[in-house]
mmCIF file of C-alpha atoms in Angstrom:
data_model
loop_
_atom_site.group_PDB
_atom_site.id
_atom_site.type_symbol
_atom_site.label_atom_id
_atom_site.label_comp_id
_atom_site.label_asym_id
_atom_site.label_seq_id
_atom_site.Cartn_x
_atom_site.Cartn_y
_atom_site.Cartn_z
ATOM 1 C CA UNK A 626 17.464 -18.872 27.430
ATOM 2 C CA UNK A 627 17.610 -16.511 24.751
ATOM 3 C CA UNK A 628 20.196 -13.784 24.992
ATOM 4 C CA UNK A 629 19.123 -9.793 23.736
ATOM 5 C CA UNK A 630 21.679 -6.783 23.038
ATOM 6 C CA UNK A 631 21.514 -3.600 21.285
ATOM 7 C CA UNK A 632 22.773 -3.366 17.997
ATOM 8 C CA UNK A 633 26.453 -1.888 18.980
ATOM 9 C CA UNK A 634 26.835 -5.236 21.358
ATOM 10 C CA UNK A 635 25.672 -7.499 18.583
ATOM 11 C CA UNK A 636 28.300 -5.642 15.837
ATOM 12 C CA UNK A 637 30.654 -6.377 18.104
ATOM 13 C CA UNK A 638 29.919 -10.499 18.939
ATOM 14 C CA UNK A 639 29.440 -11.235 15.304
ATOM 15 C CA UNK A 640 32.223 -9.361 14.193
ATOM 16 C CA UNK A 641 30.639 -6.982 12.337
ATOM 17 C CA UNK A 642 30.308 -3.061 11.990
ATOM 18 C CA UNK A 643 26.807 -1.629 12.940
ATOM 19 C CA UNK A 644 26.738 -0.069 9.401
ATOM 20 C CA UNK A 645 26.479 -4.140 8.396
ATOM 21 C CA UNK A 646 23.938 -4.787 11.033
ATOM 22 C CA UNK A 647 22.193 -1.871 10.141
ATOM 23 C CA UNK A 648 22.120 -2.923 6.499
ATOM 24 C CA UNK A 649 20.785 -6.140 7.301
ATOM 25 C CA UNK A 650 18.012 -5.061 9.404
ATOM 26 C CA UNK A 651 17.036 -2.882 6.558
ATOM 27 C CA UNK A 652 16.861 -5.735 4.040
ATOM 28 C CA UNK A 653 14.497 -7.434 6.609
ATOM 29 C CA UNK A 654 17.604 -9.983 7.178
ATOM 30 C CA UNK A 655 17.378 -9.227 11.597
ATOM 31 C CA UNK A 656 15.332 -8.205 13.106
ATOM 32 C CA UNK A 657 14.187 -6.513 16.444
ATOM 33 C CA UNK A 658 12.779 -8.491 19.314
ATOM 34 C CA UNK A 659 8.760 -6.455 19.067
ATOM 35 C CA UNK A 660 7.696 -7.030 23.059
ATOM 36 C CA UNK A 661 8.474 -6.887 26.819
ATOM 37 C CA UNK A 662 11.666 -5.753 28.448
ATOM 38 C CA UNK A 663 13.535 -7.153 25.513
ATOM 39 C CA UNK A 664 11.450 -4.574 22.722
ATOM 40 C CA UNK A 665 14.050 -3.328 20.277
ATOM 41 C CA UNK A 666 17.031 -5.497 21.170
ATOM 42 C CA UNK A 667 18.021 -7.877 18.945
ATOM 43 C CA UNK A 668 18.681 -12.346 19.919
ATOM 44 C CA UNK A 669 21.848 -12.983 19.759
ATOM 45 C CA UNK A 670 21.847 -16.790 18.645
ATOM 46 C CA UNK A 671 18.551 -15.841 16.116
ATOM 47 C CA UNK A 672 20.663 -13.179 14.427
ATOM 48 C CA UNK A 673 23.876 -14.952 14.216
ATOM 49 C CA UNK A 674 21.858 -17.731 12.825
ATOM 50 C CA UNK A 675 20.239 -15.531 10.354
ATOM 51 C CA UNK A 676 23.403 -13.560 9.400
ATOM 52 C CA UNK A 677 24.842 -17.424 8.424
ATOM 53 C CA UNK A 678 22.183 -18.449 6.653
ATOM 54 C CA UNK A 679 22.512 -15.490 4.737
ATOM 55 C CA UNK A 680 25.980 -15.734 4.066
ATOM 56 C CA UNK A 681 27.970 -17.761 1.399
ATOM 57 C CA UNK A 682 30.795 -19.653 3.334
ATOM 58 C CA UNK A 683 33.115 -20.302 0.135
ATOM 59 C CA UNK A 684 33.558 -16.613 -0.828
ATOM 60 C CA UNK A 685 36.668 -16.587 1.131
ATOM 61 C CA UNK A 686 37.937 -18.927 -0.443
ATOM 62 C CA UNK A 687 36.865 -17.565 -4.313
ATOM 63 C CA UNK A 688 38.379 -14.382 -2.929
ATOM 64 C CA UNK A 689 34.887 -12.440 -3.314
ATOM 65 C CA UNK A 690 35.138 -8.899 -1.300
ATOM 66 C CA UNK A 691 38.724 -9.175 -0.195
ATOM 67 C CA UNK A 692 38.135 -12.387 1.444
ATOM 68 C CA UNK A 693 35.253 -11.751 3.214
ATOM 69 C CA UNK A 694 32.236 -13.630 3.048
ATOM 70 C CA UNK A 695 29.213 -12.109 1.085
ATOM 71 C CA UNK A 696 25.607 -12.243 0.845
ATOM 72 C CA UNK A 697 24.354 -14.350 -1.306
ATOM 73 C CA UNK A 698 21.178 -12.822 -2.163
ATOM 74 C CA UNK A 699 20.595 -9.333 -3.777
ATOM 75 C CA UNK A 700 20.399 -6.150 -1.772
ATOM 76 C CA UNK A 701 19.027 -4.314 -4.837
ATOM 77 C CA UNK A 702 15.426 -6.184 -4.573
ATOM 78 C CA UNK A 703 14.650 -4.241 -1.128
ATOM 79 C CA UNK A 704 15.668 -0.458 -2.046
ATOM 80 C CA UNK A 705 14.598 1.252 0.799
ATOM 81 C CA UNK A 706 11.490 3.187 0.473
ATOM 82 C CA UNK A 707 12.368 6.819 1.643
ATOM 83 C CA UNK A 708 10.901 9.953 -0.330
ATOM 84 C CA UNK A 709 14.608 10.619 -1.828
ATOM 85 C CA UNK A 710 14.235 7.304 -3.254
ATOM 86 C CA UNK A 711 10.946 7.739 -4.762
ATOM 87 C CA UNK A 712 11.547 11.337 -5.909
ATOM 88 C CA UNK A 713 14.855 10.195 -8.046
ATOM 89 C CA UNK A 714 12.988 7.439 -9.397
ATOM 90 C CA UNK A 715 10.243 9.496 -10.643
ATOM 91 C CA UNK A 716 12.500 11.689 -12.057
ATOM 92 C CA UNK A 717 14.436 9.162 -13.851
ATOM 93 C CA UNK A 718 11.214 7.580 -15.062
ATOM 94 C CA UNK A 719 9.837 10.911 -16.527
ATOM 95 C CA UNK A 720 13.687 11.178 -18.040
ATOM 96 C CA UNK A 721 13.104 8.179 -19.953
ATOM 97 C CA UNK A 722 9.661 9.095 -21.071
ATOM 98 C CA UNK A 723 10.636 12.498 -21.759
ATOM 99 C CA UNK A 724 13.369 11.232 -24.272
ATOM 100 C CA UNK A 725 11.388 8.493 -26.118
ATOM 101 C CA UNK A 726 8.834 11.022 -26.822
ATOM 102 C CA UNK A 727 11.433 12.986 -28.389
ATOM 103 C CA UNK A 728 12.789 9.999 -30.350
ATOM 104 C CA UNK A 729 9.020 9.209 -31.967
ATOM 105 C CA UNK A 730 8.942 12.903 -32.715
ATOM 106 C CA UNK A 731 12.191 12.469 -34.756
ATOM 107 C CA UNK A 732 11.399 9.425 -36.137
ATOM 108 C CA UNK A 733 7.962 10.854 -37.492
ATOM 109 C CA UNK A 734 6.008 8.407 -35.851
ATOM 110 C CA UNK A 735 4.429 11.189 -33.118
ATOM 111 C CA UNK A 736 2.574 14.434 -34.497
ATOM 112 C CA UNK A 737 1.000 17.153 -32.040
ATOM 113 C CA UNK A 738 -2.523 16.379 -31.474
ATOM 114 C CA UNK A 739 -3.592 20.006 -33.346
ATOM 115 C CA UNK A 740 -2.132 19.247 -36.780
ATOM 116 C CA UNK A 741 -3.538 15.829 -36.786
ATOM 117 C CA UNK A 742 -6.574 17.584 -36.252
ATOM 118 C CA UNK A 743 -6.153 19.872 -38.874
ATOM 119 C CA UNK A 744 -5.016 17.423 -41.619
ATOM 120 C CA UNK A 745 -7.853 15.238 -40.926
ATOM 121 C CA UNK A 746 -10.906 18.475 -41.572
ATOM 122 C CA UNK A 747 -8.748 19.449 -44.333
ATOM 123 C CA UNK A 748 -8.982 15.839 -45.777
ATOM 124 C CA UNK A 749 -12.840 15.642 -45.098
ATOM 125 C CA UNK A 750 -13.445 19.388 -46.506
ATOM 126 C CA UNK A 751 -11.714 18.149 -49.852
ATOM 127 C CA UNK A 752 -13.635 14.831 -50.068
ATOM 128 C CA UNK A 753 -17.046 16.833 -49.718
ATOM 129 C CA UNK A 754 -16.205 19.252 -52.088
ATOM 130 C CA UNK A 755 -15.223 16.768 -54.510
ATOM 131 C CA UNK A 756 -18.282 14.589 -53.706
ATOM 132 C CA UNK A 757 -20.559 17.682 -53.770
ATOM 133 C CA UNK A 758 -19.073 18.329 -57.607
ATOM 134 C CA UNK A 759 -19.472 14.757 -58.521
ATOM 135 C CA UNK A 760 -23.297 14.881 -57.723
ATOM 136 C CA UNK A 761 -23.851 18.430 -59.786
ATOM 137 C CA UNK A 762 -21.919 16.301 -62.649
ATOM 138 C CA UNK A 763 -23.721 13.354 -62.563
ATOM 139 C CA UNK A 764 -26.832 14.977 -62.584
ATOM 140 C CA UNK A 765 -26.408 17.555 -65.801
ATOM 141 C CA UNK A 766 -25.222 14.603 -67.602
ATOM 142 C CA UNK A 767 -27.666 12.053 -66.911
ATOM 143 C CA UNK A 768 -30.750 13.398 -67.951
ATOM 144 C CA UNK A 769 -32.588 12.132 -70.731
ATOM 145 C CA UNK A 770 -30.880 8.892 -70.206
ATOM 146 C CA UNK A 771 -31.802 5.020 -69.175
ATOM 147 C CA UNK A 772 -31.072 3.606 -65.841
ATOM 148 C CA UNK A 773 -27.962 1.360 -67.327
ATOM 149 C CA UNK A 774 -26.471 4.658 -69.177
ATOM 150 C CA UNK A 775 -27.405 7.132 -65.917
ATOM 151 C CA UNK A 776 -25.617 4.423 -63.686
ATOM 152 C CA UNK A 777 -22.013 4.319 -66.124
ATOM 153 C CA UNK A 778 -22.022 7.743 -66.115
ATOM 154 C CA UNK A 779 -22.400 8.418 -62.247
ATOM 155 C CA UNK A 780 -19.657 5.361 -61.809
ATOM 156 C CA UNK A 781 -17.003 7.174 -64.291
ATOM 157 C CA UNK A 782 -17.798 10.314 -62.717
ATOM 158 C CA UNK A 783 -17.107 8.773 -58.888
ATOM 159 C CA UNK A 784 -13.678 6.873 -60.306
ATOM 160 C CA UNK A 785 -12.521 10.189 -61.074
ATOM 161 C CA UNK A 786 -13.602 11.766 -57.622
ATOM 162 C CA UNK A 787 -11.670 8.402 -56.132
ATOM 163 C CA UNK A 788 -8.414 8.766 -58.499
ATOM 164 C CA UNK A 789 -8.208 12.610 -56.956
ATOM 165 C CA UNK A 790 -8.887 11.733 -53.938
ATOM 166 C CA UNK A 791 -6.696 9.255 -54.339
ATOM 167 C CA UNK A 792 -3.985 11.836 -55.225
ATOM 168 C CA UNK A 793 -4.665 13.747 -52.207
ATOM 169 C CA UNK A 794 -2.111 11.193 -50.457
ATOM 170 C CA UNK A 795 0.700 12.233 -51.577
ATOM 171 C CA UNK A 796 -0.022 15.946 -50.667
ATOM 172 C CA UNK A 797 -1.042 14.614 -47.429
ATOM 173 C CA UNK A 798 2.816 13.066 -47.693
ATOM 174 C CA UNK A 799 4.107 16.159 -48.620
ATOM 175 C CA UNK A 800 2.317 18.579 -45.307
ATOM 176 C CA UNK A 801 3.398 15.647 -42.728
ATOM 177 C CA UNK A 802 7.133 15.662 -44.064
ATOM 178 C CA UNK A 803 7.195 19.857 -43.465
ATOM 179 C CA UNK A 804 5.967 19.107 -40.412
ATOM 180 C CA UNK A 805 9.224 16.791 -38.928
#
């Protein structure tokens, strides 16, 4: 018949602290008996059996934790989920966000949202004016003349409008470099 103690009692048989037993219930390693008289008391022979399996019987002799044996398996998988926890997490998460958003910004590869913005309508305002002048162009010189001559003059007229807009590049170089 199975055997149940509190967690002091069962410390003390395995040879133990109850910081160690408390650490293993935590990582889900013991655990509580859940019913009747024997609800919250741990099994003496499951635990010990547990707390063995658990265990890596050479680390005495490799000298791991001053020659005590030591779990084999990592604690850091089953952090315990307490609002501390969570809250330094967060902030450790936002930490790292926080500071590769600053890196892209010094590395140029982040603008703010507004001077994209503006770049861009100054961009389009420029192309329309230009395209705007190319059409009053085309138009005074083409009259009087055949389809094939209308058509080279409207294409030399729109190579120039390309070739400045074209240009506008390396302004556009020039107001995202003031901007870093």
């Amino acid at each position: 018949m199975a055997e149940f103690v509190n967690a002091s009692e069962l410390a003390r048989r395995m040879g133990v602290s109850e910081g160690a037993i408390r650490k293993s219930l935590k990582r889900g390693l013991l655990r509580r008996h859940g019913s009747g008289t024997n609800k919250g008391l741990f099994d003496v022979d499951a635990s010990k059996a547990a707390y063995e399996n658990d265990r890596d019987p050479d680390a005495a002799l490799r000298g791991v934790a001053g020659g005590l044996a030591v779990s084999t398996k990592p604690v850091t998988n089953n952090l315990p989920e307490n609002s501390l926890t969570r809250a330094r997490t967060a902030q450790a998460t936002l930490k790292a966000q926080r500071e590769q958003i600053g890196l892209l910004r010094l590395k140029g590869e982040l603008i703010r949202t507004e001077d994209a913005y503006r770049a861009i309508m100054a961009v389009v305002s420029i192309v329309t004016e230009r395209l705007d002048g190319a059409a009053a162009q085309i138009g005074a010189r083409v009259v009087g003349l055949d389809a094939v001559a209308a058509e080279r003059v409207a294409r030399d007229i729109l190579a120039n409008v390309r070739k400045e807009i074209a240009g506008m590049s390396s302004a556009i170089q020039v107001v995202a470099n003031e901007q870093k």
